[in-house]
C-alpha cells in the first residue's frame, strides 16, 4: 500500500488541509511578463497557495504547459520581482483557446490582478486571431464566477463530477471579436 501511495503522490499534488492566515500585502505596482521554465519553482509554490482544495497542478503538468508551443503563459510580478500571479492558456485548433489555470496570491487578491491577466491574455489571443476562449470553474467558486461574468464570459454547460472530489464545474466561454480589436 505504501508503494501505491508514493506513486499517487508523485502524480497528484499535495493537498493542504490547514487554512492559511492571509494578511494583505503592502500596496505595490505589478507587471505582467512571460512565464518560463526558470520560474517553475516559484509558480509551484504559488499554485499550492492559490488552490488549496486540491486543484493545483503538478510540476510535470507545468513543465508540459511551458514546453508546449501552443501555450501562452504569464506571470505577474511586484516591484520587488516576486511572482504573485500566473496564467496559462492553450491555443487550440479552429481559432479557440482554453484558459487552463489562473491564480493570484491570497495576499494580493482584490487588486484587479486577475482582470489584468485576462485582459492581457485576450489581447494576445486577438493578435493571433483567436475568436473564442473557454474555461472551467468550480460551481462553488462564486468569486471566480463573478470575475468571469464581469469580463463577459457566459456559462454554456454544467459538467457533473468534473473535479477529483466529485464537484461539478461550469464550462464558461467568451467570444473575442477580433474584427473590433
Short mmCIF file of C-alpha atoms in Angstrom, two decimals:
data_model
loop_
_atom_site.label_atom_id
_atom_site.label_comp_id
_atom_site.label_asym_id
_atom_site.label_seq_id
_atom_site.Cartn_x
_atom_site.Cartn_y
_atom_site.Cartn_z
CA UNK A 1 0.00 0.00 0.00
CA UNK A 2 2.85 2.41 0.77
CA UNK A 3 4.19 1.98 -2.76
CA UNK A 4 0.81 2.86 -4.27
CA UNK A 5 0.57 5.94 -2.05
CA UNK A 6 4.06 7.02 -3.15
CA UNK A 7 3.11 6.62 -6.80
CA UNK A 8 -0.13 8.54 -6.24
CA UNK A 9 1.75 11.39 -4.52
CA UNK A 10 4.15 11.53 -7.47
CA UNK A 11 1.32 12.33 -9.89
CA UNK A 12 -1.18 14.13 -7.67
CA UNK A 13 -0.06 17.32 -5.93
CA UNK A 14 -0.12 17.78 -2.18
CA UNK A 15 -3.45 18.86 -0.71
CA UNK A 16 -3.06 21.32 2.13
CA UNK A 17 -5.76 20.93 4.74
CA UNK A 18 -4.86 23.76 7.09
CA UNK A 19 -6.08 27.27 6.38
CA UNK A 20 -3.56 29.96 5.60
CA UNK A 21 -3.74 33.17 7.63
CA UNK A 22 -3.71 35.89 4.98
CA UNK A 23 -2.61 39.44 5.67
CA UNK A 24 -2.94 41.83 2.70
CA UNK A 25 0.42 42.69 1.16
CA UNK A 26 1.60 46.30 1.06
CA UNK A 27 0.38 48.27 -1.94
CA UNK A 28 2.71 47.91 -4.90
CA UNK A 29 2.72 48.06 -8.67
CA UNK A 30 2.54 44.97 -10.85
CA UNK A 31 3.90 43.94 -14.23
CA UNK A 32 2.79 41.08 -16.48
CA UNK A 33 5.69 39.20 -18.03
CA UNK A 34 6.13 35.92 -19.90
CA UNK A 35 6.47 32.88 -17.65
CA UNK A 36 9.31 30.43 -18.39
CA UNK A 37 10.75 27.19 -17.03
CA UNK A 38 13.08 29.31 -14.89
CA UNK A 39 10.00 30.40 -12.90
CA UNK A 40 8.64 26.91 -12.24
CA UNK A 41 9.68 26.65 -8.55
CA UNK A 42 8.01 29.95 -7.69
CA UNK A 43 4.88 29.03 -9.67
CA UNK A 44 4.64 25.63 -7.97
CA UNK A 45 4.73 27.25 -4.52
CA UNK A 46 2.19 29.90 -5.52
CA UNK A 47 -0.04 27.30 -7.17
CA UNK A 48 -0.27 25.36 -3.89
CA UNK A 49 -1.29 28.54 -2.07
CA UNK A 50 -3.86 29.53 -4.69
CA UNK A 51 -5.57 26.16 -4.97
CA UNK A 52 -5.62 24.66 -1.50
CA UNK A 53 -8.62 22.45 -2.29
CA UNK A 54 -6.58 20.09 -4.47
CA UNK A 55 -6.98 21.68 -7.91
CA UNK A 56 -3.30 22.53 -8.10
CA UNK A 57 -1.15 21.27 -10.95
CA UNK A 58 1.91 19.08 -10.62
CA UNK A 59 5.42 20.06 -11.66
CA UNK A 60 5.03 17.76 -14.66
CA UNK A 61 1.85 19.48 -15.80
CA UNK A 62 3.52 22.89 -15.58
CA UNK A 63 6.58 21.57 -17.44
CA UNK A 64 4.32 20.21 -20.16
CA UNK A 65 2.47 23.54 -20.47
CA UNK A 66 5.70 25.54 -20.53
CA UNK A 67 7.17 23.30 -23.24
CA UNK A 68 4.01 23.15 -25.36
CA UNK A 69 4.43 25.66 -28.22
CA UNK A 70 0.69 26.47 -28.29
CA UNK A 71 0.64 27.54 -24.63
CA UNK A 72 0.80 31.20 -23.63
CA UNK A 73 1.99 31.63 -20.05
CA UNK A 74 2.29 34.77 -17.99
CA UNK A 75 3.40 35.79 -14.52
CA UNK A 76 2.52 38.85 -12.50
CA UNK A 77 5.44 40.32 -10.55
CA UNK A 78 5.69 43.03 -7.93
CA UNK A 79 8.17 45.90 -7.98
CA UNK A 80 10.48 43.63 -5.94
CA UNK A 81 10.25 40.86 -8.57
CA UNK A 82 8.07 38.49 -6.52
CA UNK A 83 5.68 36.34 -8.59
CA UNK A 84 2.17 36.93 -7.24
CA UNK A 85 0.06 35.68 -10.13
CA UNK A 86 0.15 33.39 -13.13
CA UNK A 87 -1.97 32.21 -16.03
CA UNK A 88 -1.75 29.53 -18.70
CA UNK A 89 -3.85 29.44 -21.85
CA UNK A 90 -3.61 26.86 -24.62
CA UNK A 91 -4.35 27.91 -28.17
CA UNK A 92 -6.41 25.18 -29.82
CA UNK A 93 -7.47 24.42 -33.36
CA UNK A 94 -10.31 26.33 -35.03
CA UNK A 95 -9.36 29.73 -33.54
CA UNK A 96 -10.20 28.72 -29.96
CA UNK A 97 -8.28 28.85 -26.68
CA UNK A 98 -8.59 27.21 -23.28
CA UNK A 99 -7.67 29.08 -20.10
CA UNK A 100 -6.23 26.15 -18.17
CA UNK A 101 -5.36 27.92 -14.93
CA UNK A 102 -5.11 31.37 -13.42
CA UNK A 103 -4.03 32.14 -9.87
CA UNK A 104 -3.29 35.13 -7.65
CA UNK A 105 -1.53 35.03 -4.27
CA UNK A 106 -4.13 35.36 -1.48
CA UNK A 107 -2.45 38.47 -0.02
CA UNK A 108 -2.61 40.24 -3.41
CA UNK A 109 -6.22 39.44 -4.29
CA UNK A 110 -8.94 42.05 -4.83
CA UNK A 111 -6.47 44.33 -6.67
CA UNK A 112 -7.65 43.61 -10.22
CA UNK A 113 -4.67 41.35 -10.95
CA UNK A 114 -6.79 38.51 -12.38
CA UNK A 115 -8.66 41.02 -14.55
CA UNK A 116 -5.37 42.44 -15.80
CA UNK A 117 -4.21 38.93 -16.65
CA UNK A 118 -7.47 38.23 -18.51
CA UNK A 119 -7.13 41.49 -20.48
CA UNK A 120 -3.52 40.65 -21.34
CA UNK A 121 -4.47 37.12 -22.45
CA UNK A 122 -7.38 38.34 -24.54
CA UNK A 123 -5.18 40.91 -26.34
CA UNK A 124 -2.59 38.20 -27.08
CA UNK A 125 -5.29 35.85 -28.37
CA UNK A 126 -6.89 38.50 -30.58
CA UNK A 127 -3.46 39.24 -32.06
CA UNK A 128 -3.33 35.54 -33.02
CA UNK A 129 -6.86 35.80 -34.47
CA UNK A 130 -8.31 33.50 -31.80
CA UNK A 131 -12.01 34.26 -31.52
CA UNK A 132 -13.20 32.06 -28.62
CA UNK A 133 -11.85 31.38 -25.15
CA UNK A 134 -13.21 28.81 -22.71
CA UNK A 135 -12.52 27.76 -19.14
CA UNK A 136 -13.86 25.54 -16.37
CA UNK A 137 -14.65 26.80 -12.89
CA UNK A 138 -15.94 25.09 -9.77
CA UNK A 139 -19.68 25.53 -9.24
CA UNK A 140 -18.87 26.59 -5.65
CA UNK A 141 -16.36 29.31 -6.65
CA UNK A 142 -18.68 32.32 -6.62
CA UNK A 143 -15.82 34.85 -6.66
CA UNK A 144 -14.45 33.37 -9.89
CA UNK A 145 -17.95 33.27 -11.45
CA UNK A 146 -18.34 36.98 -10.69
CA UNK A 147 -14.93 37.79 -12.17
CA UNK A 148 -15.56 35.90 -15.37
CA UNK A 149 -19.07 37.30 -15.81
CA UNK A 150 -17.72 40.86 -15.38
CA UNK A 151 -15.29 40.03 -18.20
CA UNK A 152 -18.05 38.82 -20.50
CA UNK A 153 -17.85 35.05 -20.02
CA UNK A 154 -21.09 33.03 -20.04
CA UNK A 155 -21.90 29.64 -18.62
CA UNK A 156 -22.60 27.27 -21.51
CA UNK A 157 -22.69 23.96 -19.68
CA UNK A 158 -22.57 22.34 -16.26
CA UNK A 159 -20.26 19.31 -16.21
CA UNK A 160 -21.02 16.82 -13.47
CA UNK A 161 -18.27 15.43 -11.23
CA UNK A 162 -15.53 17.28 -13.10
CA UNK A 163 -13.16 17.70 -10.15
CA UNK A 164 -11.33 14.98 -8.21
CA UNK A 165 -13.62 15.43 -5.21
CA UNK A 166 -16.73 14.97 -7.38
CA UNK A 167 -17.72 18.63 -7.56
CA UNK A 168 -19.32 19.90 -10.76
CA UNK A 169 -17.90 22.69 -12.87
CA UNK A 170 -19.31 25.30 -15.16
CA UNK A 171 -17.88 25.49 -18.66
CA UNK A 172 -17.71 29.19 -19.48
CA UNK A 173 -16.96 30.79 -22.84
CA UNK A 174 -16.38 34.20 -24.33
CA UNK A 175 -16.32 35.36 -27.92
CA UNK A 176 -13.30 37.53 -28.74
CA UNK A 177 -14.41 39.78 -31.56
CA UNK A 178 -11.12 40.03 -33.46
CA UNK A 179 -12.66 42.38 -36.05
CA UNK A 180 -13.16 45.13 -33.46
CA UNK A 181 -9.71 44.87 -31.96
#
